Coordinates of C-alpha atoms in Angstrom, one line a residue:
X1 CA 0.1 -0.2 0.0
X2 CA 1.0 3.6 -0.5
X3 CA 1.7 5.8 2.0
X4 CA 0.2 9.0 2.5
X5 CA 2.7 11.8 4.7
X6 CA 1.5 15.2 5.6
X7 CA 4.4 17.2 5.5
X8 CA 3.1 20.8 4.9
X9 CA 2.1 22.4 7.6
X10 CA 4.7 25.7 9.4
X11 CA 4.5 23.5 12.6
X12 CA 4.0 26.7 14.7
X13 CA 4.3 26.0 17.5
X14 CA 8.1 23.6 17.2
X15 CA 8.9 27.2 15.5
X16 CA 10.6 27.6 19.3
X17 CA 13.0 25.0 18.1
X18 CA 13.4 26.7 14.2
X19 CA 12.0 29.5 12.8
X20 CA 13.1 27.8 9.0
X21 CA 13.2 24.1 9.8
X22 CA 10.0 22.4 8.6
X23 CA 8.3 20.1 11.4
X24 CA 8.2 16.9 9.3
X25 CA 12.7 17.4 9.2
X26 CA 12.6 18.3 13.5
X27 CA 15.0 15.2 14.7
X28 CA 14.6 12.6 17.6
X29 CA 18.2 12.5 18.5
X30 CA 19.9 12.1 15.2
X31 CA 18.0 11.1 12.2
X32 CA 14.1 13.4 11.6
X33 CA 10.6 12.2 13.2
X34 CA 9.8 11.8 9.3
X35 CA 13.1 9.1 8.6
X36 CA 11.5 7.4 11.8
X37 CA 7.4 7.2 9.7
X38 CA 9.0 6.1 6.7
X39 CA 10.8 3.4 9.3
X40 CA 8.2 1.8 11.1
X41 CA 5.8 1.4 7.6
X42 CA 8.2 0.0 6.0
X43 CA 8.8 -2.3 8.5
X44 CA 5.0 -3.9 7.2
X45 CA 6.1 -3.9 4.2
X46 CA 4.9 -0.4 2.6
X47 CA 7.8 1.6 0.9
X48 CA 6.7 3.2 -1.3
X49 CA 5.5 7.2 -0.2
X50 CA 4.2 10.2 -1.2
X51 CA 5.2 13.4 1.0
X52 CA 2.8 16.5 0.8
X53 CA 4.9 19.3 0.3
X54 CA 4.0 23.1 1.7
X55 CA 6.1 25.3 4.2
X56 CA 10.2 24.8 2.5
X57 CA 9.3 21.8 0.5
X58 CA 12.2 22.8 -0.6
X59 CA 14.7 21.5 2.7
X60 CA 12.6 18.3 2.9
X61 CA 13.2 17.1 -0.6
X62 CA 17.1 18.0 -0.1
X63 CA 17.2 16.1 2.6
X64 CA 16.0 12.7 0.1
X65 CA 18.5 14.4 -2.5
X66 CA 21.6 14.3 -0.3
X67 CA 20.9 11.6 1.8
X68 CA 23.8 9.3 2.6
X69 CA 23.3 6.0 4.4
X70 CA 27.1 6.1 6.1
X71 CA 25.5 8.8 8.1
X72 CA 22.8 7.0 9.1
X73 CA 24.3 3.3 9.1
X74 CA 27.1 1.4 10.6
X75 CA 29.3 0.7 7.7
X76 CA 33.2 -0.4 6.7
X77 CA 35.9 1.8 4.9
X78 CA 38.4 0.8 3.4
X79 CA 40.9 1.9 0.7
X80 CA 42.3 4.9 2.4
X81 CA 38.9 6.2 2.3
X82 CA 38.2 5.8 -0.9
X83 CA 35.7 2.5 -0.6
X84 CA 32.8 2.7 1.7
X85 CA 30.9 -0.8 2.2
X86 CA 27.2 -0.6 3.9
X87 CA 25.9 -2.6 6.1
X88 CA 23.0 -2.2 6.4
X89 CA 20.5 0.0 4.6
X90 CA 17.8 2.0 5.0
X91 CA 16.0 3.3 1.8
X92 CA 17.7 1.7 -1.1
X93 CA 13.7 0.2 -1.8
X94 CA 12.2 2.9 -0.9
X95 CA 9.9 4.4 -3.7
X96 CA 9.9 8.0 -2.8
X97 CA 6.9 11.4 -3.7
X98 CA 7.5 14.4 -4.1
X99 CA 4.3 16.9 -4.4
X100 CA 3.8 20.3 -3.7
X101 CA 0.5 20.8 -2.7
X102 CA 0.5 24.3 -1.6
X103 CA 2.2 26.2 1.5
X104 CA -1.7 27.2 3.0
X105 CA -3.4 24.2 2.3
X106 CA -4.4 22.2 4.8
X107 CA -4.6 17.9 4.8
X108 CA -8.4 17.5 3.0
X109 CA -6.7 19.8 0.2
X110 CA -3.4 18.0 -0.1
X111 CA -5.4 14.7 0.1
X112 CA -6.9 15.8 -3.0
X113 CA -3.9 17.4 -4.4
X114 CA -2.6 14.4 -4.3
X115 CA -5.2 12.1 -6.1
X116 CA -3.8 11.3 -9.5
X117 CA -1.1 9.1 -7.5
X118 CA -3.4 7.1 -5.5
X119 CA -5.8 6.1 -8.5
X120 CA -4.9 2.7 -8.7
X121 CA -5.3 2.0 -5.5
X122 CA -7.8 0.3 -3.6
X123 CA -7.0 0.6 0.2
X124 CA -4.1 3.5 1.6
X125 CA -2.2 4.2 4.6
X126 CA -1.7 8.3 6.0
X127 CA 0.0 9.8 8.9
X128 CA -0.1 13.6 10.5
X129 CA 3.5 13.0 10.3
X130 CA 4.4 14.5 13.5
X131 CA 3.8 11.0 16.2
X132 CA 5.8 8.3 16.7
X133 CA 4.1 5.3 17.6
X134 CA 4.3 1.0 17.9
X135 CA 0.6 1.0 16.5
X136 CA -0.1 -2.6 15.0
X137 CA -0.5 -1.4 11.7
X138 CA -1.5 -4.7 10.1
X139 CA -4.6 -4.9 12.9
X140 CA -5.3 -1.8 11.8
X141 CA -5.4 -2.8 8.2
X142 CA -7.5 -6.0 9.1
X143 CA -10.0 -4.3 11.3
X144 CA -10.8 -1.5 8.3
X145 CA -11.8 -4.1 5.9
X146 CA -13.9 -6.7 9.0
X147 CA -15.9 -3.6 9.4
X148 CA -16.4 -1.9 6.0
X149 CA -15.7 0.4 6.6
X150 CA -14.4 3.4 4.2
X151 CA -12.1 5.4 7.2
X152 CA -11.1 4.6 10.2
X153 CA -7.8 6.3 12.0
X154 CA -6.3 5.4 15.2
X155 CA -7.4 6.8 18.6
X156 CA -4.6 6.5 21.3
X157 CA -3.5 7.8 24.6
X158 CA -2.4 11.0 25.2
X159 CA -0.1 11.4 28.4
X160 CA -0.3 15.4 28.6
X161 CA -2.8 15.6 32.3
X162 CA -5.4 18.9 31.3
X163 CA -8.1 20.2 33.6
X164 CA -11.9 21.1 32.9
X165 CA -13.1 24.4 33.6
X166 CA -16.7 25.4 34.7
X167 CA -17.0 29.1 35.3
X168 CA -20.6 31.3 35.2
X169 CA -20.8 34.5 33.1
X170 CA -18.7 36.5 35.3
X171 CA -16.0 35.1 35.1
X172 CA -15.4 32.7 38.3
X173 CA -14.9 29.0 38.0
X174 CA -17.8 27.2 39.1
X175 CA -15.9 24.1 38.5
X176 CA -11.8 23.1 37.8
X177 CA -12.5 19.2 37.2
X178 CA -9.5 17.1 36.7
X179 CA -8.7 14.4 33.3
X180 CA -7.9 10.8 33.6
X181 CA -5.7 10.1 30.2
X182 CA -8.2 7.3 30.5
X183 CA -11.0 9.1 30.5
X184 CA -9.8 10.6 26.8
X185 CA -9.3 9.2 23.2
X186 CA -7.8 11.1 20.4
X187 CA -6.9 11.1 16.7
X188 CA -3.6 9.7 16.5
X189 CA -2.5 10.3 12.6
X190 CA -2.4 7.4 11.6
X191 CA -5.0 6.9 9.0
X192 CA -6.2 4.0 6.0
X193 CA -8.6 5.4 3.9
X194 CA -10.0 3.1 0.7
X195 CA -10.3 5.0 -2.3
X196 CA -13.9 6.4 -2.0
X197 CA -12.7 8.7 0.1
X198 CA -12.5 11.1 -2.4
X199 CA -16.8 10.9 -2.4
X200 CA -16.3 12.4 -0.2
X201 CA -13.9 15.6 -0.1
X202 CA -15.0 18.6 -1.7
X203 CA -13.0 21.7 -2.0
X204 CA -11.2 23.4 0.4
X205 CA -13.1 20.8 3.3
X206 CA -10.6 19.7 6.3
X207 CA -10.4 15.5 5.9
X208 CA -12.0 14.8 10.1
X209 CA -14.3 17.9 9.8
X210 CA -16.9 17.9 6.6
X211 CA -15.6 14.3 5.0
X212 CA -15.5 12.5 8.1
X213 CA -19.1 13.9 10.3
X214 CA -20.5 12.3 6.2
X215 CA -19.4 9.2 6.7
X216 CA -20.0 8.6 10.1
X217 CA -23.2 9.7 9.5
X218 CA -23.1 6.8 7.5
X219 CA -21.0 4.7 9.9
X220 CA -18.3 4.7 7.4
X221 CA -16.0 5.8 10.0
X222 CA -13.8 3.7 11.9
X223 CA -11.1 3.8 14.7
X224 CA -8.9 1.1 16.3
X225 CA -8.4 1.7 19.8
X226 CA -4.6 1.5 20.2
X227 CA -3.5 1.4 24.4
X228 CA 0.5 1.4 23.2
X229 CA 2.7 4.2 23.2
X230 CA 2.6 6.7 21.3
X231 CA 3.6 10.5 21.8
X232 CA 2.6 13.2 19.0
X233 CA 5.9 15.8 18.3
X234 CA 4.1 18.7 18.6
X235 CA 5.7 21.4 20.7
X236 CA 8.8 22.0 22.4
X237 CA 8.4 19.4 25.7
X238 CA 7.0 16.5 22.8
X239 CA 11.0 17.0 21.1
X240 CA 13.0 16.5 24.6
X241 CA 10.3 13.7 25.5
X242 CA 11.6 12.0 22.3
X243 CA 15.6 12.8 23.0
X244 CA 15.6 12.8 25.4
X245 CA 13.8 7.8 24.7
X246 CA 16.1 7.4 22.0
X247 CA 18.8 8.5 24.2
X248 CA 17.8 5.7 26.3
X249 CA 17.3 3.3 23.8
X250 CA 13.8 3.3 25.6
X251 CA 12.2 3.3 21.9
X252 CA 8.6 1.4 21.6
X253 CA 7.8 3.1 18.3
X254 CA 11.4 1.3 17.1
X255 CA 9.1 -1.6 16.2
X256 CA 11.9 -2.9 13.2
X257 CA 15.1 -3.2 15.8
X258 CA 13.1 -5.5 17.9
X259 CA 13.0 -8.6 14.7
X260 CA 16.9 -8.2 15.5
X261 CA 16.5 -8.6 18.9

């Protein structure tokens, strides 16, 4: 299945990290989050990617055009530096299509703009490209088939704590209630979509707003509840959390390592 990665957003909440780097290129450790996601999908055998570019799409193109596998993998150097023997490889069998989908397009519009590259795909995958997870992808795909849905997404629990506030008209708090993370399920940004999804998206619409409401009305939108690991790369705090996990070798999203252990 082809994998659509939405790489065009402005990533405003990560601007304190950098004003120039697009969010998909923000590193977890030594590699960008988009690499981690592509490695995740490739682990399940899905190695054809469509990158929906927007903000600083030139940097994403440049990253892959000048990708040096020796900087990411073990290798043996010989011949006084003339010969490099890679001991592992990342993307030699990946196929990546780069598409400019507009600077200010929303997710629904970006998806519409890559439709022609998906005409041969009865089912395809999509991702916000800003979060990592150990989601069992094969089960999510199977769940879509069993429910005969047009679209499905992974719902996840957030590790973030927050409170709901009820106030009167004068602004005085009537109730302040803490929400346990287990009470709330969120859209984790991992999608499985049938080609029929394009019948439900009109020009300018956000994918999870009007199109998903139409699917809900017809009982054609499903979700797979994932109680395992999921972490967004949305803020500088999120980046530090993932960097710390990577430094400690505690990376549950790196499922490709399990088969090597």
